[in-house]
PDB file of C-alpha atoms in Angstrom:
ATOM      1  CA  MET A   1       0.000   0.000   0.000  1.00 93.00           C
ATOM      2  CA  ARG A   2       1.394   3.399  -0.983  1.00 97.00           C
ATOM      3  CA  ARG A   3       1.765   6.298   1.419  1.00 97.00           C
ATOM      4  CA  LEU A   4      -0.082   9.574   1.048  1.00 98.00           C
ATOM      5  CA  VAL A   5       2.239  12.175   2.567  1.00 98.00           C
ATOM      6  CA  MET A   6       0.240  15.263   3.556  1.00 98.00           C
ATOM      7  CA  TRP A   7       2.367  18.350   4.063  1.00 98.00           C
ATOM      8  CA  ASP A   8       1.463  21.382   6.128  1.00 98.00           C
ATOM      9  CA  ILE A   9       2.870  24.560   4.585  1.00 98.00           C
ATOM     10  CA  ASP A  10       3.569  27.326   7.088  1.00 96.00           C
ATOM     11  CA  TYR A  11       6.655  26.727   9.227  1.00 97.00           C
ATOM     12  CA  THR A  12       6.786  23.130   8.008  1.00 98.00           C
ATOM     13  CA  LEU A  13       7.764  23.696   4.374  1.00 98.00           C
ATOM     14  CA  LEU A  14       8.375  27.427   4.460  1.00 98.00           C
ATOM     15  CA  ARG A  15       7.830  30.740   6.166  1.00 96.00           C
ATOM     16  CA  GLY A  16       6.041  33.348   4.120  1.00 95.00           C
ATOM     17  CA  GLY A  17       7.490  36.515   5.603  1.00 94.00           C
ATOM     18  CA  GLY A  18       4.136  37.816   6.824  1.00 92.00           C
ATOM     19  CA  VAL A  19       2.797  38.375   3.304  1.00 95.00           C
ATOM     20  CA  ALA A  20      -0.448  36.459   3.835  1.00 94.00           C
ATOM     21  CA  SER A  21      -1.166  37.907   7.286  1.00 91.00           C
ATOM     22  CA  ARG A  22      -0.750  41.460   5.975  1.00 93.00           C
ATOM     23  CA  ALA A  23      -3.120  40.701   3.115  1.00 95.00           C
ATOM     24  CA  TRP A  24      -5.575  39.123   5.561  1.00 92.00           C
ATOM     25  CA  LYS A  25      -5.733  42.268   7.702  1.00 92.00           C
ATOM     26  CA  ALA A  26      -5.997  44.576   4.703  1.00 94.00           C
ATOM     27  CA  ALA A  27      -8.765  42.504   3.132  1.00 94.00           C
ATOM     28  CA  PHE A  28     -10.685  42.346   6.397  1.00 93.00           C
ATOM     29  CA  THR A  29     -10.732  46.121   6.839  1.00 93.00           C
ATOM     30  CA  GLU A  30     -11.500  46.744   3.174  1.00 94.00           C
ATOM     31  CA  VAL A  31     -14.374  44.266   2.971  1.00 93.00           C
ATOM     32  CA  THR A  32     -15.981  44.923   6.365  1.00 93.00           C
ATOM     33  CA  GLY A  33     -15.119  48.577   6.946  1.00 92.00           C
ATOM     34  CA  VAL A  34     -14.067  47.632  10.498  1.00 91.00           C
ATOM     35  CA  ALA A  35     -10.643  48.565  11.844  1.00 89.00           C
ATOM     36  CA  TRP A  36      -8.416  45.609  12.715  1.00 86.00           C
ATOM     37  CA  ARG A  37      -7.844  45.329  16.466  1.00 83.00           C
ATOM     38  CA  ASP A  38      -7.576  41.670  17.555  1.00 74.00           C
ATOM     39  CA  GLU A  39      -4.666  39.455  16.548  1.00 73.00           C
ATOM     40  CA  PRO A  40      -5.762  35.807  16.206  1.00 73.00           C
ATOM     41  CA  ILE A  41      -3.556  32.763  16.548  1.00 74.00           C
ATOM     42  CA  PHE A  42      -3.040  31.581  12.974  1.00 75.00           C
ATOM     43  CA  GLY A  43      -0.782  28.556  13.535  1.00 76.00           C
ATOM     44  CA  GLY A  44      -2.371  25.179  12.902  1.00 81.00           C
ATOM     45  CA  ARG A  45      -5.855  26.575  12.291  1.00 87.00           C
ATOM     46  CA  THR A  46      -7.911  26.584   9.112  1.00 92.00           C
ATOM     47  CA  ASP A  47      -8.684  29.853   7.365  1.00 90.00           C
ATOM     48  CA  LEU A  48     -12.397  29.119   7.749  1.00 91.00           C
ATOM     49  CA  ASP A  49     -11.957  28.736  11.511  1.00 91.00           C
ATOM     50  CA  ILE A  50      -9.853  31.900  11.779  1.00 90.00           C
ATOM     51  CA  CYS A  51     -12.330  33.844   9.680  1.00 90.00           C
ATOM     52  CA  GLY A  52     -15.220  32.939  11.973  1.00 89.00           C
ATOM     53  CA  GLY A  53     -13.211  33.888  15.050  1.00 89.00           C
ATOM     54  CA  VAL A  54     -12.048  37.195  13.619  1.00 90.00           C
ATOM     55  CA  PHE A  55     -15.553  38.158  12.499  1.00 89.00           C
ATOM     56  CA  ALA A  56     -16.956  37.344  15.941  1.00 89.00           C
ATOM     57  CA  ALA A  57     -14.188  39.226  17.771  1.00 88.00           C
ATOM     58  CA  HIS A  58     -14.843  42.333  15.679  1.00 89.00           C
ATOM     59  CA  GLY A  59     -18.648  42.074  15.804  1.00 89.00           C
ATOM     60  CA  VAL A  60     -18.982  41.510  12.058  1.00 89.00           C
ATOM     61  CA  THR A  61     -22.257  39.843  11.114  1.00 87.00           C
ATOM     62  CA  ASP A  62     -22.901  41.040   7.547  1.00 86.00           C
ATOM     63  CA  CYS A  63     -19.980  39.508   5.649  1.00 85.00           C
ATOM     64  CA  THR A  64     -19.598  35.951   4.386  1.00 89.00           C
ATOM     65  CA  PRO A  65     -16.293  34.056   4.411  1.00 89.00           C
ATOM     66  CA  GLU A  66     -16.588  33.629   0.644  1.00 92.00           C
ATOM     67  CA  ARG A  67     -16.718  37.378   0.083  1.00 92.00           C
ATOM     68  CA  PHE A  68     -13.764  37.945   2.382  1.00 93.00           C
ATOM     69  CA  PHE A  69     -11.657  35.143   0.882  1.00 95.00           C
ATOM     70  CA  ALA A  70     -12.211  36.451  -2.643  1.00 96.00           C
ATOM     71  CA  ARG A  71     -10.620  39.788  -1.760  1.00 97.00           C
ATOM     72  CA  TYR A  72      -7.951  38.171   0.400  1.00 96.00           C
ATOM     73  CA  VAL A  73      -6.829  35.985  -2.504  1.00 97.00           C
ATOM     74  CA  GLU A  74      -6.685  39.024  -4.785  1.00 98.00           C
ATOM     75  CA  LEU A  75      -4.477  40.928  -2.360  1.00 97.00           C
ATOM     76  CA  VAL A  76      -2.133  37.994  -1.842  1.00 98.00           C
ATOM     77  CA  GLY A  77      -1.881  37.707  -5.601  1.00 97.00           C
ATOM     78  CA  THR A  78      -0.658  41.278  -5.943  1.00 97.00           C
ATOM     79  CA  SER A  79       2.168  40.697  -3.475  1.00 96.00           C
ATOM     80  CA  ARG A  80       2.953  37.027  -4.164  1.00 96.00           C
ATOM     81  CA  HIS A  81       6.501  37.904  -5.290  1.00 95.00           C
ATOM     82  CA  GLU A  82       7.235  38.898  -1.689  1.00 97.00           C
ATOM     83  CA  PHE A  83       6.945  35.305  -0.434  1.00 97.00           C
ATOM     84  CA  ALA A  84      10.354  34.430  -1.863  1.00 95.00           C
ATOM     85  CA  GLU A  85      11.795  37.875  -1.146  1.00 96.00           C
ATOM     86  CA  GLN A  86      10.799  38.053   2.521  1.00 96.00           C
ATOM     87  CA  GLY A  87      10.276  34.390   3.391  1.00 97.00           C
ATOM     88  CA  ALA A  88      12.405  31.243   3.126  1.00 97.00           C
ATOM     89  CA  LEU A  89      12.250  27.492   2.833  1.00 97.00           C
ATOM     90  CA  MET A  90      12.691  25.565   6.052  1.00 97.00           C
ATOM     91  CA  PRO A  91      15.915  23.502   6.343  1.00 97.00           C
ATOM     92  CA  GLY A  92      16.088  20.360   4.226  1.00 97.00           C
ATOM     93  CA  VAL A  93      12.745  20.816   2.497  1.00 98.00           C
ATOM     94  CA  ARG A  94      13.918  20.805  -1.105  1.00 97.00           C
ATOM     95  CA  GLU A  95      16.055  17.704  -0.595  1.00 97.00           C
ATOM     96  CA  VAL A  96      13.294  15.757   1.151  1.00 98.00           C
ATOM     97  CA  LEU A  97      10.684  16.638  -1.477  1.00 98.00           C
ATOM     98  CA  SER A  98      13.064  15.684  -4.261  1.00 97.00           C
ATOM     99  CA  HIS A  99      13.859  12.331  -2.663  1.00 97.00           C
ATOM    100  CA  LEU A 100      10.227  11.457  -2.007  1.00 97.00           C
ATOM    101  CA  GLY A 101       9.235  12.617  -5.472  1.00 96.00           C
ATOM    102  CA  GLY A 102      11.395   9.884  -6.949  1.00 95.00           C
ATOM    103  CA  ARG A 103       9.656   7.124  -5.010  1.00 96.00           C
ATOM    104  CA  PRO A 104       6.752   5.334  -6.712  1.00 97.00           C
ATOM    105  CA  ASP A 105       5.388   4.209  -3.342  1.00 97.00           C
ATOM    106  CA  ILE A 106       4.655   7.793  -2.239  1.00 97.00           C
ATOM    107  CA  VAL A 107       2.158  10.459  -3.312  1.00 98.00           C
ATOM    108  CA  GLN A 108       2.755  13.914  -1.841  1.00 98.00           C
ATOM    109  CA  THR A 109       0.055  16.514  -1.335  1.00 98.00           C
ATOM    110  CA  LEU A 110      -0.816  19.512   0.838  1.00 98.00           C
ATOM    111  CA  VAL A 111      -3.024  19.541   3.920  1.00 98.00           C
ATOM    112  CA  THR A 112      -3.000  23.130   5.052  1.00 97.00           C
ATOM    113  CA  GLY A 113      -5.187  25.680   6.770  1.00 94.00           C
ATOM    114  CA  ASN A 114      -4.631  28.000   3.815  1.00 95.00           C
ATOM    115  CA  VAL A 115      -7.291  28.519   1.167  1.00 97.00           C
ATOM    116  CA  PRO A 116      -6.296  26.611  -2.016  1.00 97.00           C
ATOM    117  CA  GLU A 117      -5.278  29.668  -4.023  1.00 98.00           C
ATOM    118  CA  VAL A 118      -2.953  31.015  -1.337  1.00 98.00           C
ATOM    119  CA  ALA A 119      -1.486  27.569  -0.728  1.00 98.00           C
ATOM    120  CA  ALA A 120      -0.671  27.348  -4.435  1.00 98.00           C
ATOM    121  CA  MET A 121       0.945  30.785  -4.469  1.00 98.00           C
ATOM    122  CA  LYS A 122       3.136  29.996  -1.468  1.00 98.00           C
ATOM    123  CA  VAL A 123       4.602  26.768  -2.825  1.00 98.00           C
ATOM    124  CA  SER A 124       4.886  28.204  -6.340  1.00 98.00           C
ATOM    125  CA  ALA A 125       6.969  31.115  -5.040  1.00 97.00           C
ATOM    126  CA  PHE A 126       9.668  28.625  -4.070  1.00 97.00           C
ATOM    127  CA  GLY A 127       9.357  26.404  -7.128  1.00 97.00           C
ATOM    128  CA  LEU A 128       7.752  23.531  -5.236  1.00 97.00           C
ATOM    129  CA  SER A 129       4.456  23.145  -7.101  1.00 96.00           C
ATOM    130  CA  GLY A 130       5.552  20.093  -9.053  1.00 97.00           C
ATOM    131  CA  ALA A 131       6.226  18.125  -5.869  1.00 98.00           C
ATOM    132  CA  PHE A 132       2.555  17.878  -4.904  1.00 98.00           C
ATOM    133  CA  ASP A 133      -0.669  16.475  -6.278  1.00 98.00           C
ATOM    134  CA  ALA A 134      -2.571  19.529  -5.097  1.00 97.00           C
ATOM    135  CA  GLU A 135      -5.808  18.134  -6.517  1.00 98.00           C
ATOM    136  CA  VAL A 136      -6.078  15.632  -3.664  1.00 98.00           C
ATOM    137  CA  GLY A 137      -5.093  18.058  -0.902  1.00 98.00           C
ATOM    138  CA  GLY A 138      -7.067  19.328   2.076  1.00 98.00           C
ATOM    139  CA  TYR A 139      -7.526  23.090   2.443  1.00 97.00           C
ATOM    140  CA  GLY A 140      -8.736  25.774   4.801  1.00 94.00           C
ATOM    141  CA  THR A 141     -12.038  26.184   2.968  1.00 94.00           C
ATOM    142  CA  ASP A 142     -12.971  22.515   3.380  1.00 95.00           C
ATOM    143  CA  ASP A 143     -13.937  22.783   7.029  1.00 93.00           C
ATOM    144  CA  SER A 144     -13.222  24.652  10.255  1.00 92.00           C
ATOM    145  CA  VAL A 145     -11.876  21.476  11.883  1.00 94.00           C
ATOM    146  CA  ARG A 146      -8.384  20.513  10.749  1.00 95.00           C
ATOM    147  CA  ALA A 147      -8.964  16.775  11.167  1.00 97.00           C
ATOM    148  CA  THR A 148     -11.611  16.997   8.448  1.00 97.00           C
ATOM    149  CA  LEU A 149      -8.972  18.326   6.030  1.00 97.00           C
ATOM    150  CA  VAL A 150      -6.930  15.163   6.514  1.00 98.00           C
ATOM    151  CA  ARG A 151      -9.990  13.001   5.929  1.00 98.00           C
ATOM    152  CA  ARG A 152     -10.986  14.919   2.805  1.00 98.00           C
ATOM    153  CA  SER A 153      -7.486  14.608   1.377  1.00 98.00           C
ATOM    154  CA  LEU A 154      -7.414  10.873   1.969  1.00 98.00           C
ATOM    155  CA  GLU A 155     -10.848  10.494   0.366  1.00 98.00           C
ATOM    156  CA  ARG A 156      -9.780  12.523  -2.667  1.00 98.00           C
ATOM    157  CA  ALA A 157      -6.609  10.513  -3.129  1.00 98.00           C
ATOM    158  CA  GLN A 158      -8.438   7.199  -2.871  1.00 98.00           C
ATOM    159  CA  ALA A 159     -11.059   8.375  -5.366  1.00 98.00           C
ATOM    160  CA  LYS A 160      -8.488   9.673  -7.865  1.00 98.00           C
ATOM    161  CA  TYR A 161      -6.033   6.774  -7.711  1.00 98.00           C
ATOM    162  CA  GLY A 162      -8.536   4.012  -7.017  1.00 98.00           C
ATOM    163  CA  GLU A 163      -6.517   2.530  -4.174  1.00 98.00           C
ATOM    164  CA  PRO A 164      -6.164   2.820  -0.389  1.00 97.00           C
ATOM    165  CA  PHE A 165      -3.241   4.692   1.159  1.00 97.00           C
ATOM    166  CA  HIS A 166      -1.281   4.722   4.394  1.00 97.00           C
ATOM    167  CA  PRO A 167      -1.781   8.386   5.467  1.00 98.00           C
ATOM    168  CA  VAL A 168       1.128  10.397   6.864  1.00 98.00           C
ATOM    169  CA  VAL A 169       0.797  13.974   8.137  1.00 98.00           C
ATOM    170  CA  ILE A 170       3.823  16.248   8.511  1.00 98.00           C
ATOM    171  CA  GLY A 171       3.314  19.511  10.406  1.00 98.00           C
ATOM    172  CA  ASP A 172       4.658  21.820  13.079  1.00 97.00           C
ATOM    173  CA  THR A 173       1.724  22.311  15.462  1.00 96.00           C
ATOM    174  CA  VAL A 174      -0.295  20.317  17.969  1.00 97.00           C
ATOM    175  CA  ASN A 175      -3.293  20.742  15.656  1.00 95.00           C
ATOM    176  CA  ASP A 176      -1.411  18.920  12.887  1.00 97.00           C
ATOM    177  CA  VAL A 177      -0.654  16.061  15.268  1.00 98.00           C
ATOM    178  CA  THR A 178      -4.184  15.723  16.628  1.00 97.00           C
ATOM    179  CA  ALA A 179      -5.659  15.912  13.108  1.00 97.00           C
ATOM    180  CA  ALA A 180      -3.406  13.046  12.053  1.00 98.00           C
ATOM    181  CA  LEU A 181      -4.271  10.928  15.083  1.00 98.00           C
ATOM    182  CA  ALA A 182      -7.996  11.491  14.539  1.00 98.00           C
ATOM    183  CA  ASN A 183      -7.602   9.838  11.131  1.00 98.00           C
ATOM    184  CA  ASP A 184      -5.289   7.000  12.196  1.00 97.00           C
ATOM    185  CA  ALA A 185      -2.473   8.647  10.253  1.00 98.00           C
ATOM    186  CA  VAL A 186       1.204   8.677  11.127  1.00 98.00           C
ATOM    187  CA  ALA A 187       1.922  12.021  12.795  1.00 98.00           C
ATOM    188  CA  ILE A 188       5.375  13.417  12.044  1.00 98.00           C
ATOM    189  CA  ALA A 189       6.064  16.736  13.737  1.00 98.00           C
ATOM    190  CA  VAL A 190       8.843  19.205  13.050  1.00 98.00           C
ATOM    191  CA  ALA A 191       9.850  21.718  15.713  1.00 98.00           C
ATOM    192  CA  THR A 192      10.408  24.491  13.188  1.00 97.00           C
ATOM    193  CA  GLY A 193       7.467  26.641  14.220  1.00 95.00           C
ATOM    194  CA  ALA A 194       6.376  28.170  17.502  1.00 94.00           C
ATOM    195  CA  THR A 195       5.468  24.861  19.164  1.00 96.00           C
ATOM    196  CA  PRO A 196       8.225  23.302  21.316  1.00 97.00           C
ATOM    197  CA  ALA A 197       9.232  19.712  20.626  1.00 98.00           C
ATOM    198  CA  ALA A 198       8.052  18.716  24.114  1.00 98.00           C
ATOM    199  CA  ASP A 199       4.511  19.849  23.312  1.00 98.00           C
ATOM    200  CA  LEU A 200       4.522  17.932  20.030  1.00 98.00           C
ATOM    201  CA  ILE A 201       5.656  14.800  21.857  1.00 98.00           C
ATOM    202  CA  ALA A 202       2.984  15.275  24.520  1.00 98.00           C
ATOM    203  CA  ALA A 203       0.340  15.623  21.795  1.00 98.00           C
ATOM    204  CA  GLY A 204       1.173  12.102  20.658  1.00 98.00           C
ATOM    205  CA  ALA A 205       3.344  12.604  17.562  1.00 98.00           C
ATOM    206  CA  HIS A 206       4.849   9.328  16.374  1.00 98.00           C
ATOM    207  CA  ALA A 207       8.089  11.135  15.512  1.00 98.00           C
ATOM    208  CA  VAL A 208       9.381  14.621  16.313  1.00 98.00           C
ATOM    209  CA  LEU A 209      12.243  16.066  14.271  1.00 98.00           C
ATOM    210  CA  PRO A 210      14.113  19.305  14.955  1.00 98.00           C
ATOM    211  CA  ASN A 211      13.800  20.067  11.227  1.00 98.00           C
ATOM    212  CA  LEU A 212      13.995  18.214   7.914  1.00 98.00           C
ATOM    213  CA  SER A 213      17.725  18.618   7.329  1.00 97.00           C
ATOM    214  CA  ASP A 214      18.457  14.974   8.235  1.00 97.00           C
ATOM    215  CA  LEU A 215      17.127  13.154   5.185  1.00 97.00           C
ATOM    216  CA  GLU A 216      17.774   9.703   6.633  1.00 97.00           C
ATOM    217  CA  ALA A 217      15.884  10.486   9.842  1.00 97.00           C
ATOM    218  CA  THR A 218      12.968  11.951   7.895  1.00 96.00           C
ATOM    219  CA  VAL A 219      12.689   8.947   5.599  1.00 96.00           C
ATOM    220  CA  LYS A 220      12.904   6.601   8.590  1.00 96.00           C
ATOM    221  CA  ALA A 221      10.006   8.437  10.243  1.00 96.00           C
ATOM    222  CA  LEU A 222       7.929   7.883   7.123  1.00 92.00           C
ATOM    223  CA  GLU A 223       8.328   4.140   7.559  1.00 91.00           C
ATOM    224  CA  ILE A 224       6.372   4.147  10.842  1.00 91.00           C
ATOM    225  CA  ARG A 225       3.180   2.112  10.747  1.00 86.00           C
ATOM    226  CA  VAL A 226       0.207   2.613  13.051  1.00 84.00           C
TER     227      VAL A 226
END
């Protein structure tokens, strides 16, 4: 049985230099007419979840997520060149993706809290688009609950390829770990974001890596079965 490797984006594959968060705030004020005042926690959450929380915190009741996301995507698009200028790939990412891309027993995709269009712009900025079958990914518009994104991705992959997969989730937050565990997936955590390794271990990750620079250790983690 092949493995479906589901990659988180932010602080797992790359850091975007604040481009998306600036566009988020600008779009919110432009679309709602309400001044931005509350900073949400973005890490590990879906854009749909964040949107609902931000609207509630600012007392916005007359704007739909779809309307907001449309403008948000437009604003990210105008500044997409800044991802590579102000952001960076996390250590070892290009080497790991290249290695896994040469293995017929692995399909790589994205399971991210980002909306699909922004996810595509982030990975494209670093020349990574070809590494992923984005069509079978899970995205921040699928559901507010991150575990559902993992399930949707697995369902899409099974429908497209006509075969079952061993699911593997790679991310940097407790939410990535718990979403993997909720779907009986292997949970590989990288301590490259704001979450300490100890918290990732406590959340139940099957493997915790300091980063992806050790290709052998990363590949070994992928061999875990649950």
